[in-house]
Coordinates of C-alpha atoms in Angstrom, one line a residue:
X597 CA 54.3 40.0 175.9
X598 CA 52.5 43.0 174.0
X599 CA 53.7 45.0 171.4
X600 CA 52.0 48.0 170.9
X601 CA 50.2 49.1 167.8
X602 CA 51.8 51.7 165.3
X603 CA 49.8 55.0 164.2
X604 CA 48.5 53.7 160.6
X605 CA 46.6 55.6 158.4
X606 CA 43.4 54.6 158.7
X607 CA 41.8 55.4 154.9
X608 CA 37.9 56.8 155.7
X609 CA 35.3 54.5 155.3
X610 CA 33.8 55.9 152.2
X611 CA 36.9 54.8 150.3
X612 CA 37.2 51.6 151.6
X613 CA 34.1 49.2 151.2
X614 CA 32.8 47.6 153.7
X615 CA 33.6 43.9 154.4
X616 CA 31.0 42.0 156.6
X617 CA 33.6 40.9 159.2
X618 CA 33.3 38.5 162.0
X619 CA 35.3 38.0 164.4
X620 CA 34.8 34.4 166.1
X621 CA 38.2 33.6 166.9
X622 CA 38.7 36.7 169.1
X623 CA 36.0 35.4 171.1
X624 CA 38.1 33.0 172.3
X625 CA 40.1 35.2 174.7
X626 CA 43.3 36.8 175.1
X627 CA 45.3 33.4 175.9
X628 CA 44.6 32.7 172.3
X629 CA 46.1 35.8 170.5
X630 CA 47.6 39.2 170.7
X631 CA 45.6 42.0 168.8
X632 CA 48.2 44.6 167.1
X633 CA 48.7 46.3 164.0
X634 CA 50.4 45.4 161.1
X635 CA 53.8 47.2 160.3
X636 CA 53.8 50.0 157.4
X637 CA 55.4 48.9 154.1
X638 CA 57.1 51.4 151.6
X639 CA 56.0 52.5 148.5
X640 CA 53.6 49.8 148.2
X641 CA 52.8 48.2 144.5
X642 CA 50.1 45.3 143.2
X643 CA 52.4 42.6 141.7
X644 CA 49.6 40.2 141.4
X645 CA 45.8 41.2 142.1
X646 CA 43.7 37.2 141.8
X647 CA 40.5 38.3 140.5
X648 CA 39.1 34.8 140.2
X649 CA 39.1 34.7 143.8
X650 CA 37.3 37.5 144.4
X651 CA 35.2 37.1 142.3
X652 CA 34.6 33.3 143.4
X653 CA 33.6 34.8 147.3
X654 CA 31.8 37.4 145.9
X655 CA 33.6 40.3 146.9
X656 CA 33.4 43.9 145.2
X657 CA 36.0 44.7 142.8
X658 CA 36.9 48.4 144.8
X659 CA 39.0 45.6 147.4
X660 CA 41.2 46.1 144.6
X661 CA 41.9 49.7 144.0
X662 CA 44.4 51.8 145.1
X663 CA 42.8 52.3 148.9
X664 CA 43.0 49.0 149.6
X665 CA 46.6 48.6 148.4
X666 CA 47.6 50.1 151.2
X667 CA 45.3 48.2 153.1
X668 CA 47.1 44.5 151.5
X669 CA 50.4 46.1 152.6
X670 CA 49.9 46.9 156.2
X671 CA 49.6 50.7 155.7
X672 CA 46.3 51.2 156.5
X673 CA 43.3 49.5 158.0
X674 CA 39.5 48.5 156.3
X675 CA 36.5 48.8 158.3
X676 CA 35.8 46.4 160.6
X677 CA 39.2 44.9 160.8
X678 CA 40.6 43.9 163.9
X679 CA 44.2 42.1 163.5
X680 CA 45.9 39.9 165.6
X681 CA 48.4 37.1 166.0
X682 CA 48.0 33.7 167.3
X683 CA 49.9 31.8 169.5
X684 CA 51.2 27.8 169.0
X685 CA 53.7 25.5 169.6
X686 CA 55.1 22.5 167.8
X687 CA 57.4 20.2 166.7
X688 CA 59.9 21.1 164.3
X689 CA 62.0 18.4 162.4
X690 CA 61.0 16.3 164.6
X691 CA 62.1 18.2 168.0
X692 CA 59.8 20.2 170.2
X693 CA 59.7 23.7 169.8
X694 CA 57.7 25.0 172.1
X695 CA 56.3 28.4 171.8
X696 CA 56.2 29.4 168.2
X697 CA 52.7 31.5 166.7
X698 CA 52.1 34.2 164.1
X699 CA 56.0 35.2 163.6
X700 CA 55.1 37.5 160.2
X701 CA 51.1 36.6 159.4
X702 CA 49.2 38.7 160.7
X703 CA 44.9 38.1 160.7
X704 CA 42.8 40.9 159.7
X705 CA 39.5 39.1 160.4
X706 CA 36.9 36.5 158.8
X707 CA 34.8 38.3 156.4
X708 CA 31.7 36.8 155.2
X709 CA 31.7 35.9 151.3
X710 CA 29.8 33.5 149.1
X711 CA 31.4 30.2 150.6
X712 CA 31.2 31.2 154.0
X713 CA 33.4 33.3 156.6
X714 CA 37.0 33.4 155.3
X715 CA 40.1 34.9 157.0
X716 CA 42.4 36.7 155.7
X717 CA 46.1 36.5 156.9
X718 CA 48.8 39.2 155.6
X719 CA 51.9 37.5 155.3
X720 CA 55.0 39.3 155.9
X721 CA 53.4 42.1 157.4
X722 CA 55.5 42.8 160.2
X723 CA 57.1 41.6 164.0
X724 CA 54.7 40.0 166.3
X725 CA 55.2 39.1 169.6
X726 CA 55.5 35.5 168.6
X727 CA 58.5 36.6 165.6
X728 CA 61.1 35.0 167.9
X729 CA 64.0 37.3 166.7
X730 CA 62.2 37.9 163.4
X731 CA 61.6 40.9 161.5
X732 CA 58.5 39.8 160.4
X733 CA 59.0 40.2 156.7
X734 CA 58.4 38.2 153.5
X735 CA 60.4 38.7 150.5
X736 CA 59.4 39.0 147.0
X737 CA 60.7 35.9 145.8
X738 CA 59.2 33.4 148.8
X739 CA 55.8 35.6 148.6
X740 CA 55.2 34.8 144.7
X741 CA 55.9 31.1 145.0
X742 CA 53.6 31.2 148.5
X743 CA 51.1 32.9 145.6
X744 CA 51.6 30.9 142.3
X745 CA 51.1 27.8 144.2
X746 CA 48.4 28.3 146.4
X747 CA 46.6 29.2 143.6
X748 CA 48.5 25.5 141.1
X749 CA 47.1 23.8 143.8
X750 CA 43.5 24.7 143.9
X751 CA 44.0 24.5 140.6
X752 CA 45.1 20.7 141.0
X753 CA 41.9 20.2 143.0
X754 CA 44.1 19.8 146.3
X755 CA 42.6 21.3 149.5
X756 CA 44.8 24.3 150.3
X757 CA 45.0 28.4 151.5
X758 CA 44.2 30.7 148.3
X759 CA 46.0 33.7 147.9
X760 CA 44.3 36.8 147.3
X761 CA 46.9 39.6 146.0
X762 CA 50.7 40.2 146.2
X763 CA 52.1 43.5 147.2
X764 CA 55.5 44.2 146.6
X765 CA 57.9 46.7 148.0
X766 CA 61.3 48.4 147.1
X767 CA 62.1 48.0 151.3
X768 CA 65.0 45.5 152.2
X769 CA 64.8 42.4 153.9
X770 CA 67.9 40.6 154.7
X771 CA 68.2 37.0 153.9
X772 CA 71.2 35.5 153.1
X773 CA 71.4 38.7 151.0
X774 CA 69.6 42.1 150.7
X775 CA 66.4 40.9 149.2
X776 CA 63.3 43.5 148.9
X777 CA 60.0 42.7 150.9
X778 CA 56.7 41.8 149.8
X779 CA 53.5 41.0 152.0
X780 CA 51.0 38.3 150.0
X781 CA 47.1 38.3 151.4
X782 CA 46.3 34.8 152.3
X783 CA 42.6 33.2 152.5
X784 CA 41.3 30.2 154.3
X785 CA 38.4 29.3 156.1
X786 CA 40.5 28.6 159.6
X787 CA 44.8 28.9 159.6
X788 CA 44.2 26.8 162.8
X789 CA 47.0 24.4 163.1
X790 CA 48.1 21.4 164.9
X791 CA 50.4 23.6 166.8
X792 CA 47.5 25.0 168.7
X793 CA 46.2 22.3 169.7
X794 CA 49.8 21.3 171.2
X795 CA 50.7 24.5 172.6
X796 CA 47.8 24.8 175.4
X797 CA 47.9 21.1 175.8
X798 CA 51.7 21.7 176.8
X799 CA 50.8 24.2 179.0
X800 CA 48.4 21.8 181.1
X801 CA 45.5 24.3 180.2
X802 CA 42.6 22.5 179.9
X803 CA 40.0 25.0 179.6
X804 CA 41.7 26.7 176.9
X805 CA 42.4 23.4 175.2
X806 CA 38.5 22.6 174.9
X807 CA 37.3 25.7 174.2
X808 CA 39.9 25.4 171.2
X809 CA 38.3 21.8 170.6
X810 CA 34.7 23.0 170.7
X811 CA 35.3 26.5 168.8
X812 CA 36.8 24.1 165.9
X813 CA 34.0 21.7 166.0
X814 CA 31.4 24.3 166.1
X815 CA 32.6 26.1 163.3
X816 CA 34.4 24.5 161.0
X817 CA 33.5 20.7 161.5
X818 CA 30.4 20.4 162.9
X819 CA 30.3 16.6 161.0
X820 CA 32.2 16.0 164.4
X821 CA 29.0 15.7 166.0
X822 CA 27.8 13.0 163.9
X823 CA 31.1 11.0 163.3
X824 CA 31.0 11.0 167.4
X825 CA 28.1 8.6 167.3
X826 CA 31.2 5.7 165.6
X827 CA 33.4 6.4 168.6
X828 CA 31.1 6.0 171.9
X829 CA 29.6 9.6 171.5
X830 CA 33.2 10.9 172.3
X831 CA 33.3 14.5 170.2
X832 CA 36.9 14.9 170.5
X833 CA 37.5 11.4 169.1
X834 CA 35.6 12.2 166.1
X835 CA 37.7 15.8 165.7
X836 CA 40.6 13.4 165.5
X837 CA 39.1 11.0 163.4
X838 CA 37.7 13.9 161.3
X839 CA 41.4 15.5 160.8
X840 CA 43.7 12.2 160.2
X841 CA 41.0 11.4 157.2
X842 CA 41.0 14.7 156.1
X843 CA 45.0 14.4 156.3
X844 CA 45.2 11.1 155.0
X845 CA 43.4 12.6 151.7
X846 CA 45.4 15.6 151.3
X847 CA 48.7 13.5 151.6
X848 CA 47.7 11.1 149.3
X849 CA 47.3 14.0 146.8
X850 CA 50.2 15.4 147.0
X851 CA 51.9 12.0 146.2
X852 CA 49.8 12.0 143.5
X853 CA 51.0 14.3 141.4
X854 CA 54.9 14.7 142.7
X855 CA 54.4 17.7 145.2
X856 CA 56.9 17.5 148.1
X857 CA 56.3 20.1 151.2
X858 CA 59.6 20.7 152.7
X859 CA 58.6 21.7 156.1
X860 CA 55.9 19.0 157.5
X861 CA 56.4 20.8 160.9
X862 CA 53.2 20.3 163.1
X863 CA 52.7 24.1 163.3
X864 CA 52.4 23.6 159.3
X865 CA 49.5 21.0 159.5
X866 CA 46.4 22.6 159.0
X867 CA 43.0 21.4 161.2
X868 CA 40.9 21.6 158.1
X869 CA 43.5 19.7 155.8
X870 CA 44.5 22.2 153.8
X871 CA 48.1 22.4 152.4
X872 CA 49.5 25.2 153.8
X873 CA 52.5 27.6 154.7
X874 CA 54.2 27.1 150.9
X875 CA 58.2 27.4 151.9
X876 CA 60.7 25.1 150.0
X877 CA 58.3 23.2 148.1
X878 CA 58.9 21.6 145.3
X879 CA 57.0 20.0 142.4
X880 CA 59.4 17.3 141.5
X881 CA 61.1 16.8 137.6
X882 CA 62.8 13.6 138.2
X883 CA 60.7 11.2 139.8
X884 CA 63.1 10.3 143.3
X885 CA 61.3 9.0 146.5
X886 CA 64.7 10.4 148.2
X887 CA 64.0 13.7 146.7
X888 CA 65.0 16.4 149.2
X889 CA 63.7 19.9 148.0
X890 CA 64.3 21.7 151.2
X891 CA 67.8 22.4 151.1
X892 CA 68.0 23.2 155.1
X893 CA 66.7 19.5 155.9
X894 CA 70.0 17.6 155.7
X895 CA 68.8 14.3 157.5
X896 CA 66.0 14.3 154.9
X897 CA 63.3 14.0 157.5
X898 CA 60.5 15.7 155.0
X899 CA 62.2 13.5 151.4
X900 CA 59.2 13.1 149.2
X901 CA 58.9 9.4 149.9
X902 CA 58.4 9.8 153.6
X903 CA 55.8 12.7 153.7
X904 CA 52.8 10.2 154.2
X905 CA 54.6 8.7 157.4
X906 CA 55.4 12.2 159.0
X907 CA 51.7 12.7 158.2
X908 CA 50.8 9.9 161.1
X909 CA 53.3 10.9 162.9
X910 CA 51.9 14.7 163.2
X911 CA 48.6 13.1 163.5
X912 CA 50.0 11.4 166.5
X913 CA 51.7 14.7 168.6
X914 CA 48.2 16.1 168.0
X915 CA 47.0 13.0 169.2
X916 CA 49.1 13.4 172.4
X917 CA 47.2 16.6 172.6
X918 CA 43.8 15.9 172.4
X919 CA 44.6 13.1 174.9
X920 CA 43.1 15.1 178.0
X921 CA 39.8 15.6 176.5
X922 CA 39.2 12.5 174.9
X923 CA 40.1 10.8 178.1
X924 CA 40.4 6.9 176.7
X925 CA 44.2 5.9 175.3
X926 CA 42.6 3.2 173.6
X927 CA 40.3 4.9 172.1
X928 CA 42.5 7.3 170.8
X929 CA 44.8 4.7 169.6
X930 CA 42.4 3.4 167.3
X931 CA 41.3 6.3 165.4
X932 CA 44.6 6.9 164.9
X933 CA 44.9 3.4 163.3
X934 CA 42.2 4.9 160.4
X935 CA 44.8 6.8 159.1
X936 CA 47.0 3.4 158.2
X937 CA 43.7 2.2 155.8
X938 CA 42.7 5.4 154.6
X939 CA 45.7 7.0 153.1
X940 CA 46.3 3.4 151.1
X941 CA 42.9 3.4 150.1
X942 CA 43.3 7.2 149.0
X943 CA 46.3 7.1 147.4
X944 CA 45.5 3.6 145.5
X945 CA 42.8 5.6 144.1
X946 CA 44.5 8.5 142.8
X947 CA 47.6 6.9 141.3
X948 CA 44.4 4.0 139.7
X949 CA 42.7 7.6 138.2
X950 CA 46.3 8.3 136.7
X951 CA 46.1 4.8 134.9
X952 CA 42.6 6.0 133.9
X953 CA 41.5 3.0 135.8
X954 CA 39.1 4.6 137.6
X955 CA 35.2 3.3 138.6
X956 CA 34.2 0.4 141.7
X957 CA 35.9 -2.7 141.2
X958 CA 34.3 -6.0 141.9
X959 CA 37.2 -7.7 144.5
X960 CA 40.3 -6.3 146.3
X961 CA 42.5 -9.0 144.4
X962 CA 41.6 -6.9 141.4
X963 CA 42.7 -3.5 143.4
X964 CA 46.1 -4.9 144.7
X965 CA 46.5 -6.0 140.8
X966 CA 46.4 -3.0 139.8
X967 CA 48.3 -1.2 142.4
X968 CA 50.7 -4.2 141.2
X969 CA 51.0 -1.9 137.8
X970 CA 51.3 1.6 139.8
X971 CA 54.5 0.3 142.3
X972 CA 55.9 -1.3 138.6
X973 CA 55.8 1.9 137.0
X974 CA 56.8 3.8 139.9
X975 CA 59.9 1.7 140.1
X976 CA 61.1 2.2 136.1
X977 CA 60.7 5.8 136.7
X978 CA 62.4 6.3 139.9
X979 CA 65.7 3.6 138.0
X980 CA 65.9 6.8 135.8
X981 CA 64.3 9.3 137.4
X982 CA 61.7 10.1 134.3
X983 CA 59.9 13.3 135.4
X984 CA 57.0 12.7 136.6
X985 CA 54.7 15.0 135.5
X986 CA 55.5 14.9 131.5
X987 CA 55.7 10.8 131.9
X988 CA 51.6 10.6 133.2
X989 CA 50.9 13.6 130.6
X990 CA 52.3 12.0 127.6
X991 CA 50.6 8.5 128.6
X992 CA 47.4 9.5 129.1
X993 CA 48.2 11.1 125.5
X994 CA 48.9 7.9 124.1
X995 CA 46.1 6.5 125.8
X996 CA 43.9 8.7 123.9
X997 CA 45.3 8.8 120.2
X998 CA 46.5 5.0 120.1
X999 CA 43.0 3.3 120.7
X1000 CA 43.3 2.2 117.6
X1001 CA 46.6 1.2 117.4
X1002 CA 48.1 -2.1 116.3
X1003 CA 51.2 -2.5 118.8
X1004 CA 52.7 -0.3 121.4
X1005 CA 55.4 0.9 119.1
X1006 CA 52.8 2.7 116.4
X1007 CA 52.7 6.4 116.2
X1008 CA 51.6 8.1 119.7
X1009 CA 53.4 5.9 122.1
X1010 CA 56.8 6.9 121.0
X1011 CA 56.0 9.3 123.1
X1012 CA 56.1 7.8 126.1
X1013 CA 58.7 5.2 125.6
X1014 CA 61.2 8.1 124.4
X1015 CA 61.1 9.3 128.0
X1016 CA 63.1 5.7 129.5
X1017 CA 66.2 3.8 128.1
X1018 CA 65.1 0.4 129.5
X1019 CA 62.4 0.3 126.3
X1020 CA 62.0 -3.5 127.1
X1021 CA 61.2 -3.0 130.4
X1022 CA 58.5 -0.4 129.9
X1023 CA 57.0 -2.1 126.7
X1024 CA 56.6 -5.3 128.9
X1025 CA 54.6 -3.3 131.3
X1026 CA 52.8 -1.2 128.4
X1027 CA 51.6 -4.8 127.8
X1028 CA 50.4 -5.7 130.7
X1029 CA 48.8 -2.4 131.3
X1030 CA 46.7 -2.1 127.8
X1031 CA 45.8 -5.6 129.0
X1032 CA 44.2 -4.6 131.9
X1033 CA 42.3 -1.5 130.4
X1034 CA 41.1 -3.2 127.2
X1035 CA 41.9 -2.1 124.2
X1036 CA 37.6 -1.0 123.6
X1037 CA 38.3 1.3 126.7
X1038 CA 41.4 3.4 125.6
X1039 CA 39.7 6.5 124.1
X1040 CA 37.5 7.1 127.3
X1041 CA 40.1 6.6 129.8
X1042 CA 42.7 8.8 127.9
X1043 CA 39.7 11.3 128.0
X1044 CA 39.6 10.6 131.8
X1045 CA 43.3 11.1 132.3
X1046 CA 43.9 14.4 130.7
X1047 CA 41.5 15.6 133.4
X1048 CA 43.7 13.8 136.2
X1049 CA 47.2 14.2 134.8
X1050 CA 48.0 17.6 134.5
X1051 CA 49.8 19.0 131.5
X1052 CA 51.3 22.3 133.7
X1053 CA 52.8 22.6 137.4
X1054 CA 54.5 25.0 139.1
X1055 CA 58.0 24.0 138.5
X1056 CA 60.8 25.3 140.2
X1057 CA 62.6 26.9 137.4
X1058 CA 59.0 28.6 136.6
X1059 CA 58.4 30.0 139.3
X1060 CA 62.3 31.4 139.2
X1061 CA 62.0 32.9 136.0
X1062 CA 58.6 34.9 137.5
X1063 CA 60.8 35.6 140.2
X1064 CA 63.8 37.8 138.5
X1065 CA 61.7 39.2 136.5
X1066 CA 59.9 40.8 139.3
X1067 CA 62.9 41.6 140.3
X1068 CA 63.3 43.6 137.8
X1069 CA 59.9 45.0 138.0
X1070 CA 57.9 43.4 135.7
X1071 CA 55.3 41.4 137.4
X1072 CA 53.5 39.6 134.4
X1073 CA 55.1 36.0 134.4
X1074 CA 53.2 35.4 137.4
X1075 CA 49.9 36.5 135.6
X1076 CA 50.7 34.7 133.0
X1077 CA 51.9 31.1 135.0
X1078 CA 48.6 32.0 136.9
X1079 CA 46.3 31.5 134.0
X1080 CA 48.3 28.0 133.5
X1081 CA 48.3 26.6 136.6
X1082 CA 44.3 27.8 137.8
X1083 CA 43.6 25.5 134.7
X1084 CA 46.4 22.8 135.1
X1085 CA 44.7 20.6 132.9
X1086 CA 43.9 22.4 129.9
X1087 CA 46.2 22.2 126.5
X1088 CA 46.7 26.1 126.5
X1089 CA 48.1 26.1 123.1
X1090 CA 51.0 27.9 122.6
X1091 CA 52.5 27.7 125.7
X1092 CA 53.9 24.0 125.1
X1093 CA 57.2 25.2 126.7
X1094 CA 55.7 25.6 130.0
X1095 CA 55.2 21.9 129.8
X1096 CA 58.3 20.2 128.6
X1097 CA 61.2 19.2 130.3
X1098 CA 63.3 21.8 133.0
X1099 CA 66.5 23.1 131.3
X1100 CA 69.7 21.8 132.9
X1101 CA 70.1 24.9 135.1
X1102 CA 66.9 24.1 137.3
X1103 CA 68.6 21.3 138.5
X1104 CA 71.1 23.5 140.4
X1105 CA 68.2 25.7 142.1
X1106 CA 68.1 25.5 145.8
X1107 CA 65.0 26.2 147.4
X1108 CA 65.9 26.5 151.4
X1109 CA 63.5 27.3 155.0
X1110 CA 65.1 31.3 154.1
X1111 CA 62.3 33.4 153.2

């Protein structure tokens, strides 16, 4: 299926500056895509222009004037740009999908900037051929949240997509209601997915299913070629092995600090381990392991506390895929078993950084000890569900003004034992935590853990109050929760509300697959 491209306005060259494009994944071949034209958007506007990106990839700052608005919105075409849409497949909730693809994100090209070849995906820019029904559209209020936390995450120093600008339009989009559109420009090395992998292995295509294997490996993990040397010089082994670590690490930051996906789909697992595809996600308030924040999943299939298992399971459909070219079961098998060590290991280090307790220990008996402490303070919270991020904020806090302190009731720690009712039961593990770290250690490991606990996230009632604003046309909440979250860490004084706990109305907010 084809669809043919609109007449755009193509802006002359002069007015556009040139981006060094390449265009490596067109060389692939037309099983792997369908080139076409984004679809014009009316009366175009910047709601949210990320100049820190830019300026990061070295990029002028003309890809920001008014020319190449109409470029971001689909209404015209830069130099060198060649779009298209990719076809995958998948599993969806669990249940094969089949043919799926680019629906609404459509790729304008790589083009070359300081950290290597990046594409650039427009995201709600129209119907593809792979838009299954769709109209191809984003709306305003999915596309800022896609935006704001793309950009919390990085922030977060969690591999993920950037996002480059917002455009937003007065055009409707139906929903569940008439909503207005918006297209938000996207950035990543490679929006390669599982899903590819699993549509052309589906289809019994060999050839297209290495060529796939070896344009990945080339391009964007070429330390496959080395890691093949652990698995009996079998490359395709090592791309596995190479993703499920690269998995494993990205899932065991996201447990980290309370960030729940909402659609763990294998066309939304990225090759490169980059969160990706922002829907219903959902920074949690009230720590839950049960915590459903995608309203449409009513079996709870993607709950907070079960992400790191649909991880391996992903890992093993893609698996299934590779099968054919890396040709040994067993084999296979046991890379797949790396995942079951590493994502421990992983996330036993992050949530040991929260605790501040961070540097190589001298046994494992002293590790499990202290992941001991983590699953006992993980357990108080969920009793009451404390929020999550405020709780490891105000400790590390306490951490840092109570090195002096005489008992865990003086001054600073108030702080944190305000946050549970069961005081006893928190001061008994206050105890045996302050135990652990030494008293002598407390000012440098606070120090440590204000630069691992963050103060600001993208909470869901944040990102709502950016939302109707926007609405309304007044786009600077998002600039302003931008310069919070791209420096999560930071005290940012005088934006202390940002910080503290949701108001009771976020708790009726449903976020849903509907964007």
């Amino acid at each position: 299926m084809s669809i043919a491209p609109p007449d755009l306005p193509i802006t002359a060259a002069h007015h556009l500056p040139v981006l060094n494009w390449t265009h490596r994944l067109s060389q692939l071949g037309s099983r792997f895509f369908t080139p076409l034209h984004p679809t014009p958007l009316a009366a175009p506007a910047w709601a949210a222009r990320n100049e820190d990106l830019r300026h990061q990839l070295g990029w002028p700052a003309a890809v920001f004037d008014e020319a190449h608005l109409q470029a971001f919105a689909g209404n015209a075409l830069m130099q060198g740009s060649k779009p298209l849409a990719t076809v995958y497949s998948g599993h969806q909730f669990g249940q094969w999908a089949g043919q799926l693809g680019d629906g609404r994100a459509i790729c304008l090209g790589e083009a070359m900037s300081s950290q290597g070849p990046q594409e650039i995906q427009l995201k709600g820019a129209g119907r593809t051929p792979y838009s299954r029904g769709g109209d191809g559209r984003a709306v305003l209020r999915s596309s800022i949240r896609e935006y704001l936390c793309s950009e919390a995450m990085h922030g977060l120093g969690i591999a993920t997509t950037r996002a480059l600008c917002l455009v937003a339009s007065p055009e409707p989009v139906r929903r569940e209601t008439i909503e207005s559109a918006a297209v938000v420009a996207r950035v990543a090395p490679s929006f390669l997915r599982f899903g590819h992998f699993e549509h052309f292995s589906a289809q019994g295509d060999l050839d297209s299913l290495r060529s796939l294997a070896d344009h990945v490996i080339r391009h964007h993990l070429p330390e496959c070629q080395v890691r093949a040397a652990l698995w009996q010089g079998n490359v395709y082994a090592a791309l596995l092995d190479v993703v499920q670590e690269r998995t494993a690490l990205m899932l065991a930051q996201w447990q980290a600090v309370g960030f729940c996906h909402g659609v763990m789909n294998t066309d939304n697992m990225s090759l490169l381990g980059l969160t990706i595809d922002y829907g219903p996600f959902q920074f949690m308030d009230g720590f839950d392991p049960s915590h459903i924040c995608n309203h449409s999943d009513h079996q709870g299939r993607y709950a907070y506390g079960r992400q790191p298992n649909v991880a391996y399971w992903n890992l093993y459909c893609l698996a299934q895929a590779l099968a054919p070219l890396i040709d040994d079961q067993e084999l296979t098998l046991q890379v797949l078993e790396g995942y079951k060590t590493l994502f421990p290991r992983y996330l036993g280090d992050a949530m040991r950084a929260k605790l501040g307790l961070v540097g190589d220990l001298a046994c494992e008996s002293e590790r499990e000890a202290d992941w001991t402490l983590v699953e006992d303070v993980m357990q108080l919270m969920a009793a009451e569900k404390v929020n999550f991020t405020l709780f490891w904020r105000q400790l590390s806090q306490a951490v840092l003004l109570q090195s002096n302190a005489t008992t865990l009731t003086d001054g600073g720690w108030r702080t944190v034992t305000d946050l549970v009712l069961d005081r006893p039961r928190l001061l008994n593990w206050l105890t045996r935590y302050t135990t652990r770290a030494g008293v002598a250690n407390l000012s440098a490991m606070g120090q440590q853990m204000l630069r691992t606990n963050p103060k600001f996230v993208l909470r869901n009632h944040l990102a709502e109050i950016a939302i109707r604003q926007a609405k309304l046309g007044d786009f600077s909440e998002i600039e302003t929760l931008h310069n919070l979250l791209k420096s999560p860490f930071d005290e940012h004084p005088g934006f202390e509300a940002y910080a503290d706990l949701p108001p009771d109305w976020a708790g009726q907010l449903e976020i849903s697959c509907s964007s």
